[in-house]
Amino acid sequence: MERTLSLIKPDAVGRQQIGAVINVLEQGGLRLVGAKLLRLSRAQAEGFYAVHRERPFFGALCTFMCSGPIVALVLEGPNAIQRNRELMGPTDPAKAPAGTLRQLFGTSIERNAVHGSDGPDTARTEIAYFFSASELNGLA
Ligand code: CMP
């Protein structure tokens, strides 16, 4: 059993696709053990994407990520990290297979609807960025 972090980005939240995204994740075999709707400050977005600080798209990415509310989800299941990545599809929606979240809901490499942790260490760090232990499993 594994946990991963998923973010539904401002583009998908703005288009009222929260339920549709969660439906794909749940039907794909992942269980929600944490969820919150929030709006990132600039500092929070920059902290979350700190690994990309030197990339040319960093500033635009952070501007986009604080442009409206996002939904942070903690997903649980067997191989949850890899499973979530399969359900999302690749970063660029133009290259995403039919039925993946980014193909269904993404419109550009920046406005790609969802984020998902890319490995066990990242998942642990990213979950802790948004959730305390007492906010998971409906315990809060
Ligand atoms: P995400 O999985 O949230 O991780 C970093 C994000 O940077 C990525 O999805 C994209 O939305 C965004 N991004 C914007 N431009 C690029 C780019 N040229 N290459 C990769 N990621 C990009």
Short mmCIF file of C-alpha atoms and ligand atoms in Angstrom, two decimals:
data_model
loop_
_atom_site.label_atom_id
_atom_site.label_comp_id
_atom_site.label_asym_id
_atom_site.label_seq_id
_atom_site.Cartn_x
_atom_site.Cartn_y
_atom_site.Cartn_z
CA MET A 1 0.00 0.00 0.00
CA GLU A 2 1.32 3.40 -1.00
CA ARG A 3 0.28 7.05 -0.87
CA THR A 4 0.77 9.87 -3.34
CA LEU A 5 -0.16 13.54 -3.71
CA SER A 6 -2.37 14.79 -6.51
CA LEU A 7 -3.15 18.44 -7.24
CA ILE A 8 -6.08 19.49 -9.39
CA LYS A 9 -4.72 22.72 -10.90
CA PRO A 10 -6.51 26.09 -11.30
CA ASP A 11 -7.44 25.41 -14.94
CA ALA A 12 -9.44 22.26 -14.12
CA VAL A 13 -10.92 23.70 -10.90
CA GLY A 14 -12.00 26.83 -12.84
CA ARG A 15 -13.77 24.68 -15.42
CA GLN A 16 -15.63 22.79 -12.67
CA GLN A 17 -13.86 19.51 -13.43
CA ILE A 18 -13.04 18.56 -9.82
CA GLY A 19 -15.65 15.81 -9.72
CA ALA A 20 -14.70 14.47 -13.13
CA VAL A 21 -11.01 14.25 -12.15
CA ILE A 22 -11.79 12.53 -8.84
CA ASN A 23 -14.08 10.10 -10.69
CA VAL A 24 -11.20 9.00 -12.95
CA LEU A 25 -8.92 8.56 -9.93
CA GLU A 26 -11.48 6.57 -7.93
CA GLN A 27 -12.56 4.43 -10.88
CA GLY A 28 -8.86 3.89 -11.56
CA GLY A 29 -8.50 2.12 -8.23
CA LEU A 30 -7.22 4.90 -5.96
CA ARG A 31 -8.82 5.81 -2.64
CA LEU A 32 -9.02 9.38 -1.30
CA VAL A 33 -7.58 9.62 2.21
CA GLY A 34 -7.14 13.42 2.24
CA ALA A 35 -8.66 16.37 0.37
CA LYS A 36 -8.68 20.16 0.60
CA LEU A 37 -9.58 23.13 -1.61
CA LEU A 38 -7.12 25.98 -1.22
CA ARG A 39 -5.52 28.93 -2.97
CA LEU A 40 -1.74 28.96 -2.97
CA SER A 41 0.20 32.09 -2.09
CA ARG A 42 3.12 32.91 -4.39
CA ALA A 43 5.51 31.70 -1.68
CA GLN A 44 3.65 28.41 -1.32
CA ALA A 45 3.73 27.80 -5.09
CA GLU A 46 7.44 28.65 -5.26
CA GLY A 47 8.15 26.35 -2.32
CA PHE A 48 6.19 23.48 -3.80
CA TYR A 49 7.98 23.73 -7.16
CA ALA A 50 11.40 24.68 -5.70
CA VAL A 51 13.05 21.81 -7.61
CA HIS A 52 12.15 23.67 -10.84
CA ARG A 53 13.50 27.06 -9.64
CA GLU A 54 16.14 27.29 -12.37
CA ARG A 55 13.84 26.23 -15.22
CA PRO A 56 12.70 28.90 -17.70
CA PHE A 57 9.03 28.12 -17.02
CA PHE A 58 9.28 28.50 -13.22
CA GLY A 59 7.88 32.04 -12.95
CA ALA A 60 4.94 31.39 -15.28
CA LEU A 61 4.22 28.06 -13.57
CA CYS A 62 4.03 29.74 -10.14
CA THR A 63 1.86 32.57 -11.49
CA PHE A 64 -0.53 30.01 -12.96
CA MET A 65 -0.60 27.87 -9.81
CA CYS A 66 -1.70 30.84 -7.69
CA SER A 67 -4.18 32.17 -10.26
CA GLY A 68 -7.12 30.38 -8.63
CA PRO A 69 -8.04 27.64 -6.20
CA ILE A 70 -6.54 24.16 -6.43
CA VAL A 71 -7.56 20.86 -4.84
CA ALA A 72 -4.93 18.84 -2.99
CA LEU A 73 -5.65 15.12 -2.69
CA VAL A 74 -3.89 12.25 -0.97
CA LEU A 75 -4.50 9.01 -2.84
CA GLU A 76 -3.89 5.54 -1.48
CA GLY A 77 -3.65 2.15 -3.17
CA PRO A 78 -1.27 -0.55 -4.36
CA ASN A 79 1.50 1.21 -6.33
CA ALA A 80 -0.47 4.46 -5.95
CA ILE A 81 2.39 6.66 -7.24
CA GLN A 82 2.76 4.78 -10.52
CA ARG A 83 -0.98 4.22 -10.88
CA ASN A 84 -1.68 7.95 -10.49
CA ARG A 85 0.99 8.72 -13.09
CA GLU A 86 -0.63 6.30 -15.53
CA LEU A 87 -4.03 7.88 -14.94
CA MET A 88 -2.56 11.40 -15.45
CA GLY A 89 -0.59 10.70 -18.62
CA PRO A 90 2.60 12.59 -19.60
CA THR A 91 3.23 16.26 -18.76
CA ASP A 92 2.27 17.49 -22.23
CA PRO A 93 -1.47 16.93 -22.88
CA ALA A 94 -0.73 16.77 -26.64
CA LYS A 95 1.23 13.55 -26.00
CA ALA A 96 -1.21 12.05 -23.47
CA PRO A 97 -3.05 8.83 -24.38
CA ALA A 98 -6.83 8.93 -24.74
CA GLY A 99 -8.68 8.72 -21.45
CA THR A 100 -5.83 10.06 -19.30
CA LEU A 101 -6.53 13.09 -17.11
CA ARG A 102 -4.19 15.35 -19.03
CA GLN A 103 -5.66 14.31 -22.37
CA LEU A 104 -9.20 14.82 -21.06
CA PHE A 105 -8.69 18.05 -19.12
CA GLY A 106 -5.29 19.59 -19.97
CA THR A 107 -4.88 22.25 -22.65
CA SER A 108 -1.11 22.95 -22.65
CA ILE A 109 2.10 21.78 -20.98
CA GLU A 110 1.55 24.47 -18.33
CA ARG A 111 -2.24 24.18 -18.04
CA ASN A 112 -2.15 20.41 -17.73
CA ALA A 113 -4.96 19.99 -15.19
CA VAL A 114 -3.19 17.84 -12.60
CA HIS A 115 0.09 17.27 -10.79
CA GLY A 116 1.19 13.97 -9.28
CA SER A 117 4.19 12.97 -7.17
CA ASP A 118 6.92 11.30 -9.23
CA GLY A 119 8.42 8.94 -6.63
CA PRO A 120 8.27 7.76 -3.00
CA ASP A 121 10.47 10.52 -1.56
CA THR A 122 8.62 13.24 -3.46
CA ALA A 123 5.28 11.77 -2.42
CA ARG A 124 6.25 11.91 1.26
CA THR A 125 7.50 15.51 0.98
CA GLU A 126 4.57 16.69 -1.12
CA ILE A 127 1.93 15.10 1.13
CA ALA A 128 3.55 16.76 4.16
CA TYR A 129 3.55 20.11 2.28
CA PHE A 130 -0.26 20.16 2.40
CA PHE A 131 -1.42 17.75 5.11
CA SER A 132 -0.69 16.90 8.71
CA ALA A 133 -1.10 13.24 9.75
CA SER A 134 -4.29 14.13 11.61
CA GLU A 135 -5.89 15.40 8.38
CA LEU A 136 -5.64 12.05 6.61
CA ASN A 137 -8.05 9.12 6.67
CA GLY A 138 -10.92 11.40 7.68
CA LEU A 139 -9.42 11.80 11.14
CA ALA A 140 -9.40 15.60 11.30
P1 CMP B 1 3.81 19.25 -12.96
O1 CMP B 1 3.65 17.76 -12.95
O2 CMP B 1 2.93 20.02 -12.04
O3 CMP B 1 5.33 19.60 -12.61
C1 CMP B 1 5.96 20.79 -13.08
C2 CMP B 1 5.13 21.54 -14.02
O4 CMP B 1 5.76 22.51 -14.81
C3 CMP B 1 4.54 20.59 -15.04
O5 CMP B 1 3.57 19.75 -14.45
C4 CMP B 1 4.01 21.56 -16.09
O6 CMP B 1 2.68 21.93 -15.88
C5 CMP B 1 4.87 22.80 -15.88
N1 CMP B 1 5.58 23.18 -17.09
C6 CMP B 1 5.41 24.32 -17.75
N2 CMP B 1 6.20 24.38 -18.82
C7 CMP B 1 6.90 23.23 -18.86
C8 CMP B 1 7.88 22.69 -19.74
N3 CMP B 1 8.31 23.34 -20.81
N4 CMP B 1 8.36 21.45 -19.45
C9 CMP B 1 7.93 20.77 -18.36
N5 CMP B 1 7.00 21.25 -17.49
C10 CMP B 1 6.49 22.46 -17.75
#
